[in-house]
Amino acid sequence: QSKARENGAGAMGESDDSIFDPVLAQLMYHWFNIEGGSILDPFAGGSVRGIVAKKMGYDYTGFDIRQEQIDFNIENCSDIGVSLPNWICDDSLNIDNHVNEKVDMVFSCPPYADLEVYSDMSNDLSNMSYEDFIETYSNIIKKSCDKLKFNRFAVFVVGEIRDKKGMYRNFVGDTVKAFIDSGLSYYNEFILVNSAGSAALRVGKYMKRRKPAKIHQNVLVFYKGENHDDIVTEFKELNDKYEIEN
C-alpha cells in the first residue's frame, strides 16, 4: 500500500501535516537560484515545488519512487493549467541515470525517516531503520551535490523527529553532516514557523513528559563554493520590494 504525499513545511513530528508552503518555495528560488536556472529535487513528493518552479520560469527535475505520486502530481498540474515539470519515477539513488547536466540549485524536503510510512516498497526510505535511512539519505545527498554547479546553493527543509523512546534523533544535525561530507559549506539557517493548528490541544499531553508541541521546521542552506564574494558575480541583487505571486 502507498499514498500520495504533499511533504514538507508540515511533515513534522509533533504538528499538523500540511501542503508544502508555496511561498517558501518561491522565496527560496528567488533568493538562492539564478534567473531561469535549473532545480534538482531528489525527494519531490507532492506537486508544489515543481509547479512553483514552472510558474517562475525554472527548469525543475524531481524524483519520487512511487508512480501513483507522479500521477497525482500530473493530475494536479492539469487541474490548475500549469505545464508539466520533469517528474521522474525512480529511486533517487539513480540520479546519475537521468540527470546529465549540472544544475543551478538543489532544493528538497525529504521524508522524515519512519515518521510516516509512504509505501511497502523495500527501497522506500520510510521503511528503513534510522541507521539504514541515514546511510541511504546521505548517499542521495552526495549524488545530488555532485550534480550541483560550483558557486551555487542547496536548500533542504527538515525538522527534528523522535525515536521510539521519545528522544530526538538529531535528524537536522545528520542532514548538516551529510552536506558537509558532500563538500558543501553550511551557509544559512531559517526557522519556518508553521500554523499552530491543533498544537494547543496536544500540548497538555506532550508536557506531561516535558515536551512542547513543535510548530517549526529548519530551512538549511548550503553553499558549493570557496568564497562567498563569488556569489555577487552570478546572483543578481535582491529587491527589497519583491512581491509574492498568487
CSV table of C-alpha atoms in Angstrom, one decimal, residues 13-243:
chain,number,residue,atom,x,y,z
A,13,GLY,CA,6.8,15.0,14.0
A,14,GLU,CA,4.6,16.8,16.5
A,15,SER,CA,2.5,19.2,14.5
A,16,ASP,CA,-0.1,19.1,11.7
A,17,ASP,CA,0.8,17.7,8.3
A,18,SER,CA,0.2,20.3,5.5
A,19,ILE,CA,0.9,21.0,1.9
A,20,PHE,CA,4.4,22.3,1.2
A,21,ASP,CA,4.4,26.1,1.6
A,22,PRO,CA,4.4,27.6,-1.9
A,23,VAL,CA,5.6,30.9,-0.6
A,24,LEU,CA,8.6,29.2,1.0
A,25,ALA,CA,9.4,27.6,-2.4
A,26,GLN,CA,9.0,30.9,-4.2
A,27,LEU,CA,11.3,32.7,-1.8
A,28,MET,CA,14.0,30.0,-1.8
A,29,TYR,CA,14.0,30.0,-5.6
A,30,HIS,CA,14.2,33.8,-5.7
A,31,TRP,CA,16.9,34.1,-3.1
A,32,PHE,CA,19.1,31.0,-3.9
A,33,ASN,CA,18.8,30.4,-7.6
A,34,ILE,CA,19.9,32.4,-10.7
A,35,GLU,CA,17.2,33.7,-13.0
A,36,GLY,CA,15.9,30.9,-15.2
A,37,GLY,CA,18.1,28.3,-13.5
A,38,SER,CA,17.6,24.6,-13.1
A,39,ILE,CA,16.5,22.8,-9.9
A,40,LEU,CA,17.1,19.2,-8.8
A,41,ASP,CA,14.7,17.9,-6.2
A,42,PRO,CA,15.7,14.3,-5.1
A,43,PHE,CA,12.6,13.9,-2.8
A,44,ALA,CA,9.9,15.5,-4.8
A,45,GLY,CA,6.8,14.2,-3.1
A,46,GLY,CA,3.9,16.4,-3.9
A,47,SER,CA,3.5,18.9,-6.8
A,48,VAL,CA,4.1,22.2,-5.1
A,49,ARG,CA,7.8,22.7,-5.6
A,50,GLY,CA,7.6,21.7,-9.2
A,51,ILE,CA,4.5,23.9,-10.0
A,52,VAL,CA,6.1,26.9,-8.4
A,53,ALA,CA,9.3,26.4,-10.3
A,54,LYS,CA,7.5,26.2,-13.6
A,55,LYS,CA,5.4,29.3,-12.9
A,56,MET,CA,8.6,31.2,-12.1
A,57,GLY,CA,10.4,30.1,-15.2
A,58,TYR,CA,12.8,27.5,-13.7
A,59,ASP,CA,13.7,24.1,-15.1
A,60,TYR,CA,12.7,21.6,-12.4
A,61,THR,CA,13.5,17.9,-12.2
A,62,GLY,CA,12.0,16.0,-9.2
A,63,PHE,CA,12.3,12.3,-8.2
A,64,ASP,CA,9.8,10.1,-6.5
A,65,ILE,CA,9.8,6.4,-6.1
A,66,ARG,CA,6.1,5.9,-6.4
A,67,GLN,CA,4.2,6.1,-9.8
A,68,GLU,CA,1.0,7.0,-8.0
A,69,GLN,CA,2.6,10.1,-6.6
A,70,ILE,CA,3.8,11.2,-10.0
A,71,ASP,CA,0.3,10.5,-11.4
A,72,PHE,CA,-1.2,12.6,-8.6
A,73,ASN,CA,1.2,15.5,-9.4
A,74,ILE,CA,0.4,15.3,-13.1
A,75,GLU,CA,-3.3,15.4,-12.4
A,76,ASN,CA,-2.8,18.4,-10.1
A,77,CYS,CA,-0.9,20.3,-12.8
A,78,SER,CA,-3.7,19.5,-15.3
A,79,ASP,CA,-6.3,20.8,-12.8
A,80,ILE,CA,-4.6,24.2,-12.5
A,81,GLY,CA,-3.4,24.5,-16.0
A,82,VAL,CA,0.4,24.5,-15.4
A,83,SER,CA,2.8,22.9,-17.9
A,84,LEU,CA,4.4,19.8,-16.5
A,85,PRO,CA,7.6,19.8,-14.6
A,86,ASN,CA,10.0,16.9,-15.2
A,87,TRP,CA,9.0,14.4,-12.6
A,88,ILE,CA,10.8,11.1,-12.7
A,89,CYS,CA,9.6,7.9,-11.1
A,90,ASP,CA,12.7,6.2,-9.9
A,91,ASP,CA,14.9,5.8,-6.8
A,92,SER,CA,16.9,8.9,-6.2
A,93,LEU,CA,20.0,6.8,-5.9
A,94,ASN,CA,19.7,6.5,-9.7
A,95,ILE,CA,20.0,10.2,-10.3
A,96,ASP,CA,23.1,9.6,-12.5
A,97,ASN,CA,20.9,7.7,-14.9
A,98,HIS,CA,18.6,10.6,-15.5
A,99,VAL,CA,20.5,13.9,-14.9
A,100,ASN,CA,23.3,14.5,-17.3
A,101,GLU,CA,23.8,18.3,-16.9
A,102,LYS,CA,24.9,20.2,-13.8
A,103,VAL,CA,22.1,22.1,-12.0
A,104,ASP,CA,21.8,25.5,-10.5
A,105,MET,CA,20.1,24.6,-7.3
A,106,VAL,CA,19.2,21.6,-5.2
A,107,PHE,CA,16.0,22.1,-3.2
A,108,SER,CA,14.0,19.4,-1.4
A,109,CYS,CA,12.2,18.3,1.7
A,110,PRO,CA,13.0,14.7,2.5
A,111,PRO,CA,10.9,12.0,4.2
A,112,TYR,CA,11.4,12.3,8.0
A,113,ALA,CA,12.6,8.7,8.3
A,114,ASP,CA,9.8,6.5,9.5
A,115,LEU,CA,7.6,9.3,10.9
A,116,GLU,CA,5.1,8.5,8.1
A,117,VAL,CA,5.4,5.3,6.0
A,118,TYR,CA,4.5,6.1,2.4
A,119,SER,CA,4.6,2.6,0.8
A,120,ASP,CA,5.6,-1.0,1.5
A,121,MET,CA,8.5,-0.8,-1.1
A,122,SER,CA,11.8,-2.1,0.4
A,123,ASN,CA,13.8,0.8,-1.0
A,124,ASP,CA,11.3,3.4,0.3
A,125,LEU,CA,13.3,5.4,2.9
A,126,SER,CA,10.3,5.4,5.2
A,127,ASN,CA,10.6,1.6,5.6
A,128,MET,CA,14.2,1.6,6.7
A,129,SER,CA,15.7,1.6,10.2
A,130,TYR,CA,17.1,5.0,11.0
A,131,GLU,CA,20.7,3.8,10.5
A,132,ASP,CA,19.9,2.5,7.0
A,133,PHE,CA,17.8,5.6,6.3
A,134,ILE,CA,20.7,7.9,7.1
A,135,GLU,CA,23.2,5.9,5.1
A,136,THR,CA,20.9,5.9,2.0
A,137,TYR,CA,19.8,9.5,2.6
A,138,SER,CA,23.4,10.7,2.8
A,139,ASN,CA,24.3,8.9,-0.4
A,140,ILE,CA,21.4,10.6,-2.2
A,141,ILE,CA,22.6,14.0,-0.9
A,142,LYS,CA,26.1,13.2,-2.1
A,143,LYS,CA,24.8,12.3,-5.6
A,144,SER,CA,22.7,15.5,-5.7
A,145,CYS,CA,25.5,17.7,-4.6
A,146,ASP,CA,27.7,16.2,-7.3
A,147,LYS,CA,25.2,17.4,-9.8
A,148,LEU,CA,25.3,21.0,-8.4
A,149,LYS,CA,27.3,23.6,-10.2
A,150,PHE,CA,30.1,25.5,-8.4
A,151,ASN,CA,29.0,28.8,-6.8
A,152,ARG,CA,25.5,27.5,-6.2
A,153,PHE,CA,23.2,26.7,-3.3
A,154,ALA,CA,21.4,23.7,-1.9
A,155,VAL,CA,18.4,24.1,0.4
A,156,PHE,CA,16.7,21.4,2.5
A,157,VAL,CA,13.6,21.8,4.7
A,158,VAL,CA,13.8,19.4,7.6
A,159,GLY,CA,12.7,19.1,11.2
A,160,GLU,CA,13.6,17.1,14.3
A,161,ILE,CA,12.0,13.7,14.8
A,162,ARG,CA,11.9,11.4,17.8
A,163,ASP,CA,12.8,7.7,18.1
A,164,LYS,CA,10.5,5.1,19.6
A,165,LYS,CA,11.7,6.1,23.1
A,166,GLY,CA,10.7,9.7,22.6
A,167,MET,CA,14.3,11.0,22.1
A,168,TYR,CA,15.4,13.4,19.3
A,169,ARG,CA,17.3,11.5,16.6
A,170,ASN,CA,19.3,14.7,15.6
A,171,PHE,CA,18.0,14.5,12.0
A,172,VAL,CA,18.8,18.2,11.5
A,173,GLY,CA,22.4,17.5,12.6
A,174,ASP,CA,22.6,14.4,10.4
A,175,THR,CA,21.4,16.4,7.4
A,176,VAL,CA,24.1,19.1,8.0
A,177,LYS,CA,26.8,16.4,8.3
A,178,ALA,CA,25.7,14.8,5.0
A,179,PHE,CA,26.0,18.0,3.1
A,180,ILE,CA,29.4,18.9,4.7
A,181,ASP,CA,30.6,15.4,3.9
A,182,SER,CA,29.5,16.0,0.3
A,183,GLY,CA,31.8,19.1,0.1
A,184,LEU,CA,29.4,21.9,0.7
A,185,SER,CA,29.5,24.6,3.4
A,186,TYR,CA,26.8,25.1,6.0
A,187,TYR,CA,25.8,28.7,5.0
A,188,ASN,CA,22.4,29.7,6.4
A,189,GLU,CA,19.5,28.5,8.6
A,190,PHE,CA,16.0,29.9,8.7
A,191,ILE,CA,13.3,28.9,11.1
A,192,LEU,CA,9.9,28.3,9.4
A,193,VAL,CA,7.1,28.8,11.9
A,194,ASN,CA,4.1,26.7,10.9
A,195,SER,CA,0.5,27.3,11.8
A,196,ALA,CA,-0.2,26.2,15.4
A,197,GLY,CA,-3.2,24.2,14.3
A,198,SER,CA,-4.1,21.7,17.0
A,199,ALA,CA,-0.9,22.2,19.0
A,200,ALA,CA,-2.8,24.0,21.8
A,201,LEU,CA,-4.9,20.9,22.2
A,202,ARG,CA,-2.0,18.5,22.1
A,203,VAL,CA,0.5,20.4,24.3
A,204,GLY,CA,-1.1,19.2,27.5
A,205,LYS,CA,-0.4,15.6,26.6
A,206,TYR,CA,3.1,16.3,25.5
A,207,MET,CA,4.0,18.4,28.5
A,208,LYS,CA,3.3,15.5,30.8
A,209,ARG,CA,6.7,14.3,29.6
A,210,ARG,CA,8.0,17.9,29.3
A,211,LYS,CA,7.8,18.1,25.5
A,212,PRO,CA,6.4,21.2,23.9
A,213,ALA,CA,4.3,20.9,20.8
A,214,LYS,CA,6.6,21.5,17.9
A,215,ILE,CA,5.4,24.0,15.3
A,216,HIS,CA,8.6,24.9,13.3
A,217,GLN,CA,11.0,23.4,10.8
A,218,ASN,CA,14.6,24.2,9.9
A,219,VAL,CA,15.3,25.5,6.4
A,220,LEU,CA,19.0,24.7,5.9
A,221,VAL,CA,21.1,26.4,3.2
A,222,PHE,CA,24.4,25.1,1.9
A,223,TYR,CA,26.9,26.6,-0.4
A,224,LYS,CA,29.1,24.9,-3.0
A,225,GLY,CA,32.0,27.3,-3.4
A,226,GLU,CA,35.1,28.6,-1.8
A,227,ASN,CA,34.4,32.3,-1.3
A,228,HIS,CA,31.1,34.0,-0.6
A,229,ASP,CA,32.3,37.1,-2.5
A,230,ASP,CA,31.9,35.0,-5.7
A,231,ILE,CA,28.1,34.9,-5.1
A,232,VAL,CA,27.6,38.5,-6.3
A,233,THR,CA,29.2,37.7,-9.6
A,234,GLU,CA,26.4,35.4,-10.7
A,235,PHE,CA,23.4,36.2,-8.4
A,236,LYS,CA,21.5,39.4,-9.0
A,237,GLU,CA,21.0,42.0,-6.3
A,238,LEU,CA,17.8,41.3,-4.4
A,239,ASN,CA,14.9,43.8,-4.5
A,240,ASP,CA,13.5,44.5,-1.0
A,241,LYS,CA,10.2,45.2,-2.7
A,242,TYR,CA,9.9,41.8,-4.3
A,243,GLU,CA,6.2,40.8,-4.5
